[in-house]
Coordinates of C-alpha atoms in Angstrom, one line a residue:
M53 CA 83.6 111.6 142.0
R54 CA 87.2 110.2 141.8
E55 CA 86.2 107.3 139.9
L56 CA 84.4 109.2 137.4
M57 CA 87.5 111.6 137.1
D58 CA 89.8 108.6 136.5
S59 CA 87.5 107.2 133.8
C60 CA 87.4 110.2 131.6
C61 CA 89.7 111.9 129.2
M62 CA 90.6 115.5 130.6
S63 CA 91.4 118.5 128.6
Q64 CA 92.4 122.0 130.1
H65 CA 91.6 125.4 128.9
L66 CA 93.0 128.8 130.0
V67 CA 90.1 131.2 129.6
E68 CA 90.6 135.2 130.1
S69 CA 87.9 137.6 130.9
T70 CA 88.7 140.9 129.1
S71 CA 86.1 142.7 131.2
T72 CA 87.5 141.8 134.7
G73 CA 91.1 140.9 134.2
E74 CA 90.6 137.5 135.6
T75 CA 92.0 134.3 134.2
F76 CA 90.5 130.9 134.9
L77 CA 91.9 127.2 134.3
V78 CA 88.9 124.8 133.3
K79 CA 89.5 121.1 133.5
Q80 CA 86.9 119.3 131.2
Y81 CA 86.4 115.7 131.8
R82 CA 84.9 113.8 128.9
K83 CA 83.9 110.2 128.0
T84 CA 82.8 108.4 125.1
A85 CA 79.1 108.6 124.8
E86 CA 78.7 106.3 121.6
I87 CA 80.8 104.9 118.8
V88 CA 79.7 105.6 115.2
E89 CA 81.3 104.0 112.4
G90 CA 84.3 103.5 114.4
V91 CA 84.6 107.2 115.7
A92 CA 84.2 107.8 119.3
K93 CA 81.6 110.7 120.1
M94 CA 82.6 112.3 123.2
K95 CA 80.5 113.9 125.9
T96 CA 81.4 116.2 128.8
E97 CA 80.7 114.5 132.2
F98 CA 82.2 117.1 134.7
L99 CA 83.8 120.5 134.7
I100 CA 86.2 122.0 137.4
V101 CA 87.0 125.8 137.3
Y102 CA 89.9 127.3 138.9
K103 CA 90.6 131.1 139.2
L104 CA 94.3 132.0 138.9
D105 CA 95.3 134.5 141.7
E106 CA 97.9 137.2 141.6
E107 CA 100.8 134.7 141.9
G108 CA 99.4 132.1 139.4
N109 CA 97.9 129.7 141.7
A110 CA 94.8 127.8 140.7
V111 CA 92.3 128.3 143.3
Y112 CA 89.0 126.2 142.9
T113 CA 86.0 128.3 142.4
Q114 CA 82.3 128.0 142.0
D115 CA 81.7 131.8 141.6
M116 CA 82.7 133.9 138.6
G117 CA 80.7 136.7 139.6
D118 CA 78.6 138.2 136.5
L119 CA 80.7 136.3 134.2
T120 CA 79.5 133.5 131.6
M121 CA 82.2 131.3 130.1
L122 CA 82.1 129.8 126.5
L123 CA 84.0 126.9 125.4
S124 CA 84.1 125.8 121.8
K125 CA 86.7 124.8 119.1
S126 CA 87.9 128.4 118.9
E127 CA 89.4 130.5 121.7
P128 CA 87.5 129.9 124.8
F129 CA 86.4 133.3 126.5
C130 CA 84.3 134.9 129.2
V131 CA 81.6 137.6 128.9
P132 CA 79.6 139.6 131.2
S133 CA 76.2 138.0 131.5
T134 CA 74.2 141.3 131.9
S135 CA 75.6 142.3 128.5
F136 CA 74.1 139.3 126.9
P137 CA 70.3 138.5 127.3
G138 CA 69.9 134.6 127.7
L139 CA 73.1 134.1 129.3
Y140 CA 73.3 133.5 133.1
P141 CA 76.4 134.2 135.5
N142 CA 78.3 131.1 136.6
W143 CA 77.5 129.0 133.8
V144 CA 79.8 127.4 131.2
Y145 CA 78.3 127.0 127.8
I146 CA 80.0 124.2 125.6
L147 CA 79.8 123.9 121.9
D148 CA 81.7 121.0 120.6
S149 CA 81.7 118.9 117.4
D150 CA 80.0 116.1 119.3
Q151 CA 77.9 118.0 122.0
H152 CA 76.4 121.3 123.0
T153 CA 75.3 121.7 126.7
C154 CA 75.7 123.8 129.7
V155 CA 77.4 123.5 133.1
H156 CA 76.5 125.4 136.3
L157 CA 79.6 125.8 138.5
V158 CA 77.6 125.2 141.7
D159 CA 77.7 121.4 141.0
G160 CA 80.0 121.0 137.8
Y161 CA 77.6 118.6 136.0
P162 CA 76.2 119.3 132.5
L163 CA 72.7 119.4 131.8
D164 CA 71.5 116.9 129.4
G165 CA 72.9 118.4 126.1
K166 CA 72.6 117.2 122.6
T167 CA 75.2 114.8 121.5
S168 CA 74.4 115.2 117.8
P169 CA 77.1 116.5 115.3
V170 CA 77.4 120.2 115.2
A171 CA 78.5 121.4 111.7
A172 CA 80.4 124.5 112.9
P173 CA 81.3 124.3 116.6
Y174 CA 82.9 127.8 117.0
L175 CA 81.9 130.7 119.1
I176 CA 83.5 133.9 118.2
P177 CA 84.3 136.3 121.0
P178 CA 82.5 139.9 120.9
Q179 CA 85.0 142.4 119.6
N180 CA 83.5 145.4 121.3
I181 CA 81.6 145.1 124.4
V182 CA 80.3 148.2 126.4
Y183 CA 80.9 147.5 130.0

């Protein structure tokens, strides 16, 4: 695991859940999947999710309750999975310009997602959720 993490490019995302008031820190580890016309196409290799406690400490978690997390080129966000049919709790959905995939928090590894270009890699947070 350590070798994988050391060989990747890491980015961090601060993700808020408006429905629960929780804040999460996500560390996304990506690697070059291929080089096309001199441009590296990145692929997510691993995710680690931390929940921020009341004092701001990042505590590792594999359980976000009913929440589903969505990461894209726009602002990351969480939604209650029960409010959105087809979404599952404790999953992180990733939509990027080079990849779209899903990661289950239990193991942190992505499903084999598509590494083809995505024309508009933006997910827009819902504006009015009935809780």
